[in-house]
Amino acid sequence: MAGDAPLWAPTKDQVDAAPMTAFMQAAAAATGKVFSSYAELHRWSIDDREAFWSLVWNFCGIVGDKGAGGGERVLVDGEKMPGAAFFPDAKLNFAENLLKKTGLGDAIVFRGEDKVERRLSWNELHALTSRLQQLFLSLGVKKGDRIAAMMPNMPETVAAMLATASIGAVWSSCSPDFGEQGVLDRFGQIEPVVFIVPDGYWYNGKAIEVADKIAAVAA
């Protein structure tokens, strides 16, 4: 029946160049098994979950420490769901992993409602994140502290989140179109040590000022 025909199928060249194919080859090299199909790889991921997820960590190039003894504790209480714990002894930094790429290629492409377009390369994102990290440290921010942001979606917001994570602090954010009470309800319970705000934002083709809202929230 025509209805059973796939809408699209990759070419052999596309399959050969796919990251999944590279992972299947890595799995074969690590285990000595032959994976001739995705179904066989999936079956192995179920039958030997510890080996599968340990290989995923290595293959994806995750920056961090799997844990004591080289990461033997890959999966604890694997039969419990919820309740299973993956890499319970592992330590990593979210920002370090997101920023491991460098170079002049685009890291962020921003297009604002006011028609502004900005592009940040990986090197520029690194530099902006570093400046914000140093600012937060100079303000005494430490691991476990909370930083709150009432910011639009823009490159500086992303960099501030990464800078927060790089210190080990906790990030929380909301849109600047939140009402005063909404901002207080969200951030009041976490007691942030730094509050990041804009001077305004664009919505529906108009520039919206937020100075009065910020003053009310900070009062």
PDB file of C-alpha atoms in Angstrom:
ATOM      1  CA  MET A   1       0.000   0.000   0.000  1.00  0.00           C
ATOM      2  CA  ALA A   2       1.148   3.515  -0.791  1.00  0.00           C
ATOM      3  CA  GLY A   3       0.334   4.572   2.754  1.00  0.00           C
ATOM      4  CA  ASP A   4       3.015   2.239   4.114  1.00  0.00           C
ATOM      5  CA  ALA A   5       5.819   3.844   2.106  1.00  0.00           C
ATOM      6  CA  PRO A   6       8.208   6.025   4.152  1.00  0.00           C
ATOM      7  CA  LEU A   7       7.955   9.759   3.529  1.00  0.00           C
ATOM      8  CA  TRP A   8      11.729  10.040   3.439  1.00  0.00           C
ATOM      9  CA  ALA A   9      14.746   7.763   3.677  1.00  0.00           C
ATOM     10  CA  PRO A  10      18.411   8.795   3.898  1.00  0.00           C
ATOM     11  CA  THR A  11      20.845   7.956   1.157  1.00  0.00           C
ATOM     12  CA  LYS A  12      23.708   5.564   1.838  1.00  0.00           C
ATOM     13  CA  ASP A  13      26.137   8.483   1.906  1.00  0.00           C
ATOM     14  CA  GLN A  14      23.985  10.248   4.494  1.00  0.00           C
ATOM     15  CA  VAL A  15      23.808   7.105   6.615  1.00  0.00           C
ATOM     16  CA  ASP A  16      27.569   6.603   6.385  1.00  0.00           C
ATOM     17  CA  ALA A  17      28.197  10.205   7.497  1.00  0.00           C
ATOM     18  CA  ALA A  18      25.649  10.184  10.328  1.00  0.00           C
ATOM     19  CA  PRO A  19      26.825  10.545  13.955  1.00  0.00           C
ATOM     20  CA  MET A  20      24.709   7.506  14.831  1.00  0.00           C
ATOM     21  CA  THR A  21      26.758   5.412  12.414  1.00  0.00           C
ATOM     22  CA  ALA A  22      29.959   6.665  14.022  1.00  0.00           C
ATOM     23  CA  PHE A  23      28.549   5.734  17.422  1.00  0.00           C
ATOM     24  CA  MET A  24      27.636   2.236  16.212  1.00  0.00           C
ATOM     25  CA  GLN A  25      31.212   1.817  15.005  1.00  0.00           C
ATOM     26  CA  ALA A  26      32.548   3.016  18.360  1.00  0.00           C
ATOM     27  CA  ALA A  27      30.236   0.582  20.149  1.00  0.00           C
ATOM     28  CA  ALA A  28      31.455  -2.268  17.962  1.00  0.00           C
ATOM     29  CA  ALA A  29      35.081  -1.387  18.680  1.00  0.00           C
ATOM     30  CA  ALA A  30      34.432  -1.164  22.424  1.00  0.00           C
ATOM     31  CA  THR A  31      32.447  -4.392  22.744  1.00  0.00           C
ATOM     32  CA  GLY A  32      33.612  -6.628  19.922  1.00  0.00           C
ATOM     33  CA  LYS A  33      29.994  -6.962  18.831  1.00  0.00           C
ATOM     34  CA  VAL A  34      28.641  -6.373  15.343  1.00  0.00           C
ATOM     35  CA  PHE A  35      25.786  -3.873  15.059  1.00  0.00           C
ATOM     36  CA  SER A  36      24.266  -4.128  11.616  1.00  0.00           C
ATOM     37  CA  SER A  37      21.132  -2.150  12.426  1.00  0.00           C
ATOM     38  CA  TYR A  38      19.776   0.471  14.779  1.00  0.00           C
ATOM     39  CA  ALA A  39      17.551  -2.203  16.346  1.00  0.00           C
ATOM     40  CA  GLU A  40      20.617  -4.225  17.350  1.00  0.00           C
ATOM     41  CA  LEU A  41      22.235  -1.155  18.897  1.00  0.00           C
ATOM     42  CA  HIS A  42      19.026  -0.377  20.763  1.00  0.00           C
ATOM     43  CA  ARG A  43      18.850  -3.935  22.066  1.00  0.00           C
ATOM     44  CA  TRP A  44      22.403  -3.665  23.395  1.00  0.00           C
ATOM     45  CA  SER A  45      21.579  -0.347  25.091  1.00  0.00           C
ATOM     46  CA  ILE A  46      18.841  -2.171  27.027  1.00  0.00           C
ATOM     47  CA  ASP A  47      20.759  -5.346  27.781  1.00  0.00           C
ATOM     48  CA  ASP A  48      23.960  -3.605  28.935  1.00  0.00           C
ATOM     49  CA  ARG A  49      22.904  -0.172  30.098  1.00  0.00           C
ATOM     50  CA  GLU A  50      26.057   0.531  32.078  1.00  0.00           C
ATOM     51  CA  ALA A  51      28.354  -0.095  29.112  1.00  0.00           C
ATOM     52  CA  PHE A  52      26.053   1.840  26.783  1.00  0.00           C
ATOM     53  CA  TRP A  53      25.880   4.995  28.884  1.00  0.00           C
ATOM     54  CA  SER A  54      29.575   4.900  29.718  1.00  0.00           C
ATOM     55  CA  LEU A  55      30.291   4.835  25.994  1.00  0.00           C
ATOM     56  CA  VAL A  56      27.821   7.698  25.404  1.00  0.00           C
ATOM     57  CA  TRP A  57      29.777   9.801  27.922  1.00  0.00           C
ATOM     58  CA  ASN A  58      33.062   9.069  26.157  1.00  0.00           C
ATOM     59  CA  PHE A  59      31.728   9.383  22.616  1.00  0.00           C
ATOM     60  CA  CYS A  60      30.076  12.746  23.283  1.00  0.00           C
ATOM     61  CA  GLY A  61      33.288  14.102  24.764  1.00  0.00           C
ATOM     62  CA  ILE A  62      31.700  15.151  28.041  1.00  0.00           C
ATOM     63  CA  VAL A  63      34.148  17.202  30.098  1.00  0.00           C
ATOM     64  CA  GLY A  64      34.112  16.009  33.677  1.00  0.00           C
ATOM     65  CA  ASP A  65      34.917  13.192  36.067  1.00  0.00           C
ATOM     66  CA  LYS A  66      32.755  10.079  35.925  1.00  0.00           C
ATOM     67  CA  GLY A  67      33.598   9.411  39.548  1.00  0.00           C
ATOM     68  CA  ALA A  68      35.846   7.459  41.872  1.00  0.00           C
ATOM     69  CA  GLY A  69      37.612   4.477  40.370  1.00  0.00           C
ATOM     70  CA  GLY A  70      37.143   5.644  36.802  1.00  0.00           C
ATOM     71  CA  GLY A  71      33.371   5.656  36.933  1.00  0.00           C
ATOM     72  CA  GLU A  72      32.408   2.093  37.790  1.00  0.00           C
ATOM     73  CA  ARG A  73      29.124   3.348  39.220  1.00  0.00           C
ATOM     74  CA  VAL A  74      27.451   4.190  35.942  1.00  0.00           C
ATOM     75  CA  LEU A  75      23.952   3.098  36.958  1.00  0.00           C
ATOM     76  CA  VAL A  76      22.538   2.513  40.435  1.00  0.00           C
ATOM     77  CA  ASP A  77      19.083   1.045  41.050  1.00  0.00           C
ATOM     78  CA  GLY A  78      18.611   0.629  37.328  1.00  0.00           C
ATOM     79  CA  GLU A  79      15.422  -1.358  37.802  1.00  0.00           C
ATOM     80  CA  LYS A  80      13.740   1.548  39.553  1.00  0.00           C
ATOM     81  CA  MET A  81      12.026   4.161  37.432  1.00  0.00           C
ATOM     82  CA  PRO A  82      11.779   6.664  38.909  1.00  0.00           C
ATOM     83  CA  GLY A  83      14.670   6.151  41.270  1.00  0.00           C
ATOM     84  CA  ALA A  84      17.508   5.054  38.985  1.00  0.00           C
ATOM     85  CA  ALA A  85      20.698   7.111  39.283  1.00  0.00           C
ATOM     86  CA  PHE A  86      23.130   7.554  36.402  1.00  0.00           C
ATOM     87  CA  PHE A  87      26.763   8.415  37.197  1.00  0.00           C
ATOM     88  CA  PRO A  88      25.967   9.160  40.867  1.00  0.00           C
ATOM     89  CA  ASP A  89      29.604  10.055  41.632  1.00  0.00           C
ATOM     90  CA  ALA A  90      30.208  12.159  38.521  1.00  0.00           C
ATOM     91  CA  LYS A  91      31.155  15.811  38.585  1.00  0.00           C
ATOM     92  CA  LEU A  92      30.960  18.217  35.659  1.00  0.00           C
ATOM     93  CA  ASN A  93      30.253  21.844  34.918  1.00  0.00           C
ATOM     94  CA  PHE A  94      27.391  22.699  32.591  1.00  0.00           C
ATOM     95  CA  ALA A  95      29.028  25.885  31.285  1.00  0.00           C
ATOM     96  CA  GLU A  96      32.388  24.212  30.688  1.00  0.00           C
ATOM     97  CA  ASN A  97      30.729  21.655  28.446  1.00  0.00           C
ATOM     98  CA  LEU A  98      28.667  24.197  26.520  1.00  0.00           C
ATOM     99  CA  LEU A  99      31.720  26.391  25.984  1.00  0.00           C
ATOM    100  CA  LYS A 100      34.224  23.715  25.012  1.00  0.00           C
ATOM    101  CA  LYS A 101      33.967  24.799  21.389  1.00  0.00           C
ATOM    102  CA  THR A 102      36.078  27.756  20.238  1.00  0.00           C
ATOM    103  CA  GLY A 103      36.649  29.637  17.014  1.00  0.00           C
ATOM    104  CA  LEU A 104      35.016  32.217  14.785  1.00  0.00           C
ATOM    105  CA  GLY A 105      31.920  30.205  13.878  1.00  0.00           C
ATOM    106  CA  ASP A 106      28.519  31.390  15.056  1.00  0.00           C
ATOM    107  CA  ALA A 107      27.670  30.457  18.634  1.00  0.00           C
ATOM    108  CA  ILE A 108      24.606  32.721  18.844  1.00  0.00           C
ATOM    109  CA  VAL A 109      22.575  34.369  16.102  1.00  0.00           C
ATOM    110  CA  PHE A 110      20.183  36.940  17.562  1.00  0.00           C
ATOM    111  CA  ARG A 111      17.386  38.678  15.713  1.00  0.00           C
ATOM    112  CA  GLY A 112      15.422  41.206  17.718  1.00  0.00           C
ATOM    113  CA  GLU A 113      11.915  42.418  17.121  1.00  0.00           C
ATOM    114  CA  ASP A 114      13.410  45.868  16.455  1.00  0.00           C
ATOM    115  CA  LYS A 115      15.127  44.359  13.363  1.00  0.00           C
ATOM    116  CA  VAL A 116      18.524  44.275  15.050  1.00  0.00           C
ATOM    117  CA  GLU A 117      20.648  41.254  14.138  1.00  0.00           C
ATOM    118  CA  ARG A 118      23.745  40.271  16.079  1.00  0.00           C
ATOM    119  CA  ARG A 119      26.079  37.328  15.787  1.00  0.00           C
ATOM    120  CA  LEU A 120      28.468  36.144  18.457  1.00  0.00           C
ATOM    121  CA  SER A 121      31.262  33.753  17.604  1.00  0.00           C
ATOM    122  CA  TRP A 122      32.349  31.107  20.073  1.00  0.00           C
ATOM    123  CA  ASN A 123      35.375  33.236  20.944  1.00  0.00           C
ATOM    124  CA  GLU A 124      33.173  36.277  21.553  1.00  0.00           C
ATOM    125  CA  LEU A 125      30.787  34.240  23.700  1.00  0.00           C
ATOM    126  CA  HIS A 126      33.763  32.979  25.716  1.00  0.00           C
ATOM    127  CA  ALA A 127      34.985  36.535  26.250  1.00  0.00           C
ATOM    128  CA  LEU A 128      31.571  37.899  27.245  1.00  0.00           C
ATOM    129  CA  THR A 129      30.957  35.002  29.621  1.00  0.00           C
ATOM    130  CA  SER A 130      34.391  35.503  31.188  1.00  0.00           C
ATOM    131  CA  ARG A 131      33.746  39.211  31.790  1.00  0.00           C
ATOM    132  CA  LEU A 132      30.434  38.476  33.471  1.00  0.00           C
ATOM    133  CA  GLN A 133      31.974  35.679  35.525  1.00  0.00           C
ATOM    134  CA  GLN A 134      34.662  38.055  36.798  1.00  0.00           C
ATOM    135  CA  LEU A 135      31.992  40.637  37.621  1.00  0.00           C
ATOM    136  CA  PHE A 136      29.972  38.117  39.620  1.00  0.00           C
ATOM    137  CA  LEU A 137      33.078  36.955  41.484  1.00  0.00           C
ATOM    138  CA  SER A 138      33.979  40.562  42.302  1.00  0.00           C
ATOM    139  CA  LEU A 139      30.507  40.915  43.821  1.00  0.00           C
ATOM    140  CA  GLY A 140      31.195  37.951  46.070  1.00  0.00           C
ATOM    141  CA  VAL A 141      29.052  35.387  44.254  1.00  0.00           C
ATOM    142  CA  LYS A 142      29.999  31.839  45.214  1.00  0.00           C
ATOM    143  CA  LYS A 143      28.865  28.285  44.602  1.00  0.00           C
ATOM    144  CA  GLY A 144      25.263  27.783  45.653  1.00  0.00           C
ATOM    145  CA  ASP A 145      24.328  31.478  45.500  1.00  0.00           C
ATOM    146  CA  ARG A 146      21.373  32.481  43.345  1.00  0.00           C
ATOM    147  CA  ILE A 147      21.443  34.937  40.462  1.00  0.00           C
ATOM    148  CA  ALA A 148      18.120  36.118  39.066  1.00  0.00           C
ATOM    149  CA  ALA A 149      17.483  37.806  35.733  1.00  0.00           C
ATOM    150  CA  MET A 150      14.408  39.582  34.404  1.00  0.00           C
ATOM    151  CA  MET A 151      15.760  39.675  30.881  1.00  0.00           C
ATOM    152  CA  PRO A 152      14.626  39.241  27.268  1.00  0.00           C
ATOM    153  CA  ASN A 153      16.058  36.450  25.141  1.00  0.00           C
ATOM    154  CA  MET A 154      19.323  38.031  23.992  1.00  0.00           C
ATOM    155  CA  PRO A 155      23.029  37.110  23.887  1.00  0.00           C
ATOM    156  CA  GLU A 156      23.832  38.810  27.195  1.00  0.00           C
ATOM    157  CA  THR A 157      21.217  36.682  28.936  1.00  0.00           C
ATOM    158  CA  VAL A 158      22.799  33.488  27.629  1.00  0.00           C
ATOM    159  CA  ALA A 159      26.265  34.656  28.674  1.00  0.00           C
ATOM    160  CA  ALA A 160      25.020  35.592  32.145  1.00  0.00           C
ATOM    161  CA  MET A 161      23.512  32.127  32.564  1.00  0.00           C
ATOM    162  CA  LEU A 162      26.792  30.509  31.493  1.00  0.00           C
ATOM    163  CA  ALA A 163      28.800  32.751  33.815  1.00  0.00           C
ATOM    164  CA  THR A 164      26.494  31.825  36.682  1.00  0.00           C
ATOM    165  CA  ALA A 165      26.843  28.110  35.977  1.00  0.00           C
ATOM    166  CA  SER A 166      30.623  28.393  35.637  1.00  0.00           C
ATOM    167  CA  ILE A 167      30.827  29.515  39.270  1.00  0.00           C
ATOM    168  CA  GLY A 168      28.452  26.828  40.476  1.00  0.00           C
ATOM    169  CA  ALA A 169      25.765  29.354  41.319  1.00  0.00           C
ATOM    170  CA  VAL A 170      22.066  28.847  40.584  1.00  0.00           C
ATOM    171  CA  TRP A 171      20.382  30.680  37.694  1.00  0.00           C
ATOM    172  CA  SER A 172      16.730  31.683  37.575  1.00  0.00           C
ATOM    173  CA  SER A 173      15.103  33.954  35.017  1.00  0.00           C
ATOM    174  CA  CYS A 174      11.834  35.374  33.812  1.00  0.00           C
ATOM    175  CA  SER A 175      10.656  37.516  30.935  1.00  0.00           C
ATOM    176  CA  PRO A 176      10.571  41.301  31.463  1.00  0.00           C
ATOM    177  CA  ASP A 177       6.865  41.251  30.602  1.00  0.00           C
ATOM    178  CA  PHE A 178       6.139  39.576  33.958  1.00  0.00           C
ATOM    179  CA  GLY A 179       4.079  41.687  36.322  1.00  0.00           C
ATOM    180  CA  GLU A 180       5.587  42.970  39.562  1.00  0.00           C
ATOM    181  CA  GLN A 181       3.931  40.286  41.681  1.00  0.00           C
ATOM    182  CA  GLY A 182       4.940  37.556  39.264  1.00  0.00           C
ATOM    183  CA  VAL A 183       8.582  38.604  39.530  1.00  0.00           C
ATOM    184  CA  LEU A 184       8.392  38.716  43.319  1.00  0.00           C
ATOM    185  CA  ASP A 185       6.677  35.332  43.499  1.00  0.00           C
ATOM    186  CA  ARG A 186       9.375  33.732  41.369  1.00  0.00           C
ATOM    187  CA  PHE A 187      12.486  35.325  42.810  1.00  0.00           C
ATOM    188  CA  GLY A 188      11.422  36.102  46.369  1.00  0.00           C
ATOM    189  CA  GLN A 189      11.590  32.463  47.384  1.00  0.00           C
ATOM    190  CA  ILE A 190      15.189  31.947  46.197  1.00  0.00           C
ATOM    191  CA  GLU A 191      16.711  35.144  47.678  1.00  0.00           C
ATOM    192  CA  PRO A 192      19.076  36.063  44.821  1.00  0.00           C
ATOM    193  CA  VAL A 193      22.316  37.867  45.590  1.00  0.00           C
ATOM    194  CA  VAL A 194      22.383  39.475  42.121  1.00  0.00           C
ATOM    195  CA  PHE A 195      19.403  40.722  40.112  1.00  0.00           C
ATOM    196  CA  ILE A 196      19.988  41.415  36.401  1.00  0.00           C
ATOM    197  CA  VAL A 197      17.545  43.661  34.555  1.00  0.00           C
ATOM    198  CA  PRO A 198      17.272  45.483  31.197  1.00  0.00           C
ATOM    199  CA  ASP A 199      16.387  49.109  30.602  1.00  0.00           C
ATOM    200  CA  GLY A 200      13.508  47.957  28.404  1.00  0.00           C
ATOM    201  CA  TYR A 201      12.412  45.476  25.785  1.00  0.00           C
ATOM    202  CA  TRP A 202      10.548  45.309  22.500  1.00  0.00           C
ATOM    203  CA  TYR A 203       7.045  43.876  22.200  1.00  0.00           C
ATOM    204  CA  ASN A 204       4.556  44.086  19.349  1.00  0.00           C
ATOM    205  CA  GLY A 205       6.682  46.674  17.572  1.00  0.00           C
ATOM    206  CA  LYS A 206       6.979  48.968  20.584  1.00  0.00           C
ATOM    207  CA  ALA A 207       9.786  49.750  23.019  1.00  0.00           C
ATOM    208  CA  ILE A 208       8.582  49.004  26.552  1.00  0.00           C
ATOM    209  CA  GLU A 209      10.229  50.737  29.508  1.00  0.00           C
ATOM    210  CA  VAL A 210      10.613  48.755  32.732  1.00  0.00           C
ATOM    211  CA  ALA A 211      12.265  51.261  35.092  1.00  0.00           C
ATOM    212  CA  ASP A 212       9.152  51.669  37.249  1.00  0.00           C
ATOM    213  CA  LYS A 213       8.647  47.906  37.494  1.00  0.00           C
ATOM    214  CA  ILE A 214      12.275  47.364  38.478  1.00  0.00           C
ATOM    215  CA  ALA A 215      12.047  50.044  41.167  1.00  0.00           C
ATOM    216  CA  ALA A 216       8.890  48.454  42.572  1.00  0.00           C
ATOM    217  CA  VAL A 217      10.411  44.971  42.616  1.00  0.00           C
ATOM    218  CA  ALA A 218      13.632  46.166  44.230  1.00  0.00           C
ATOM    219  CA  ALA A 219      11.817  48.181  46.902  1.00  0.00           C
TER     220      ALA A 219
END
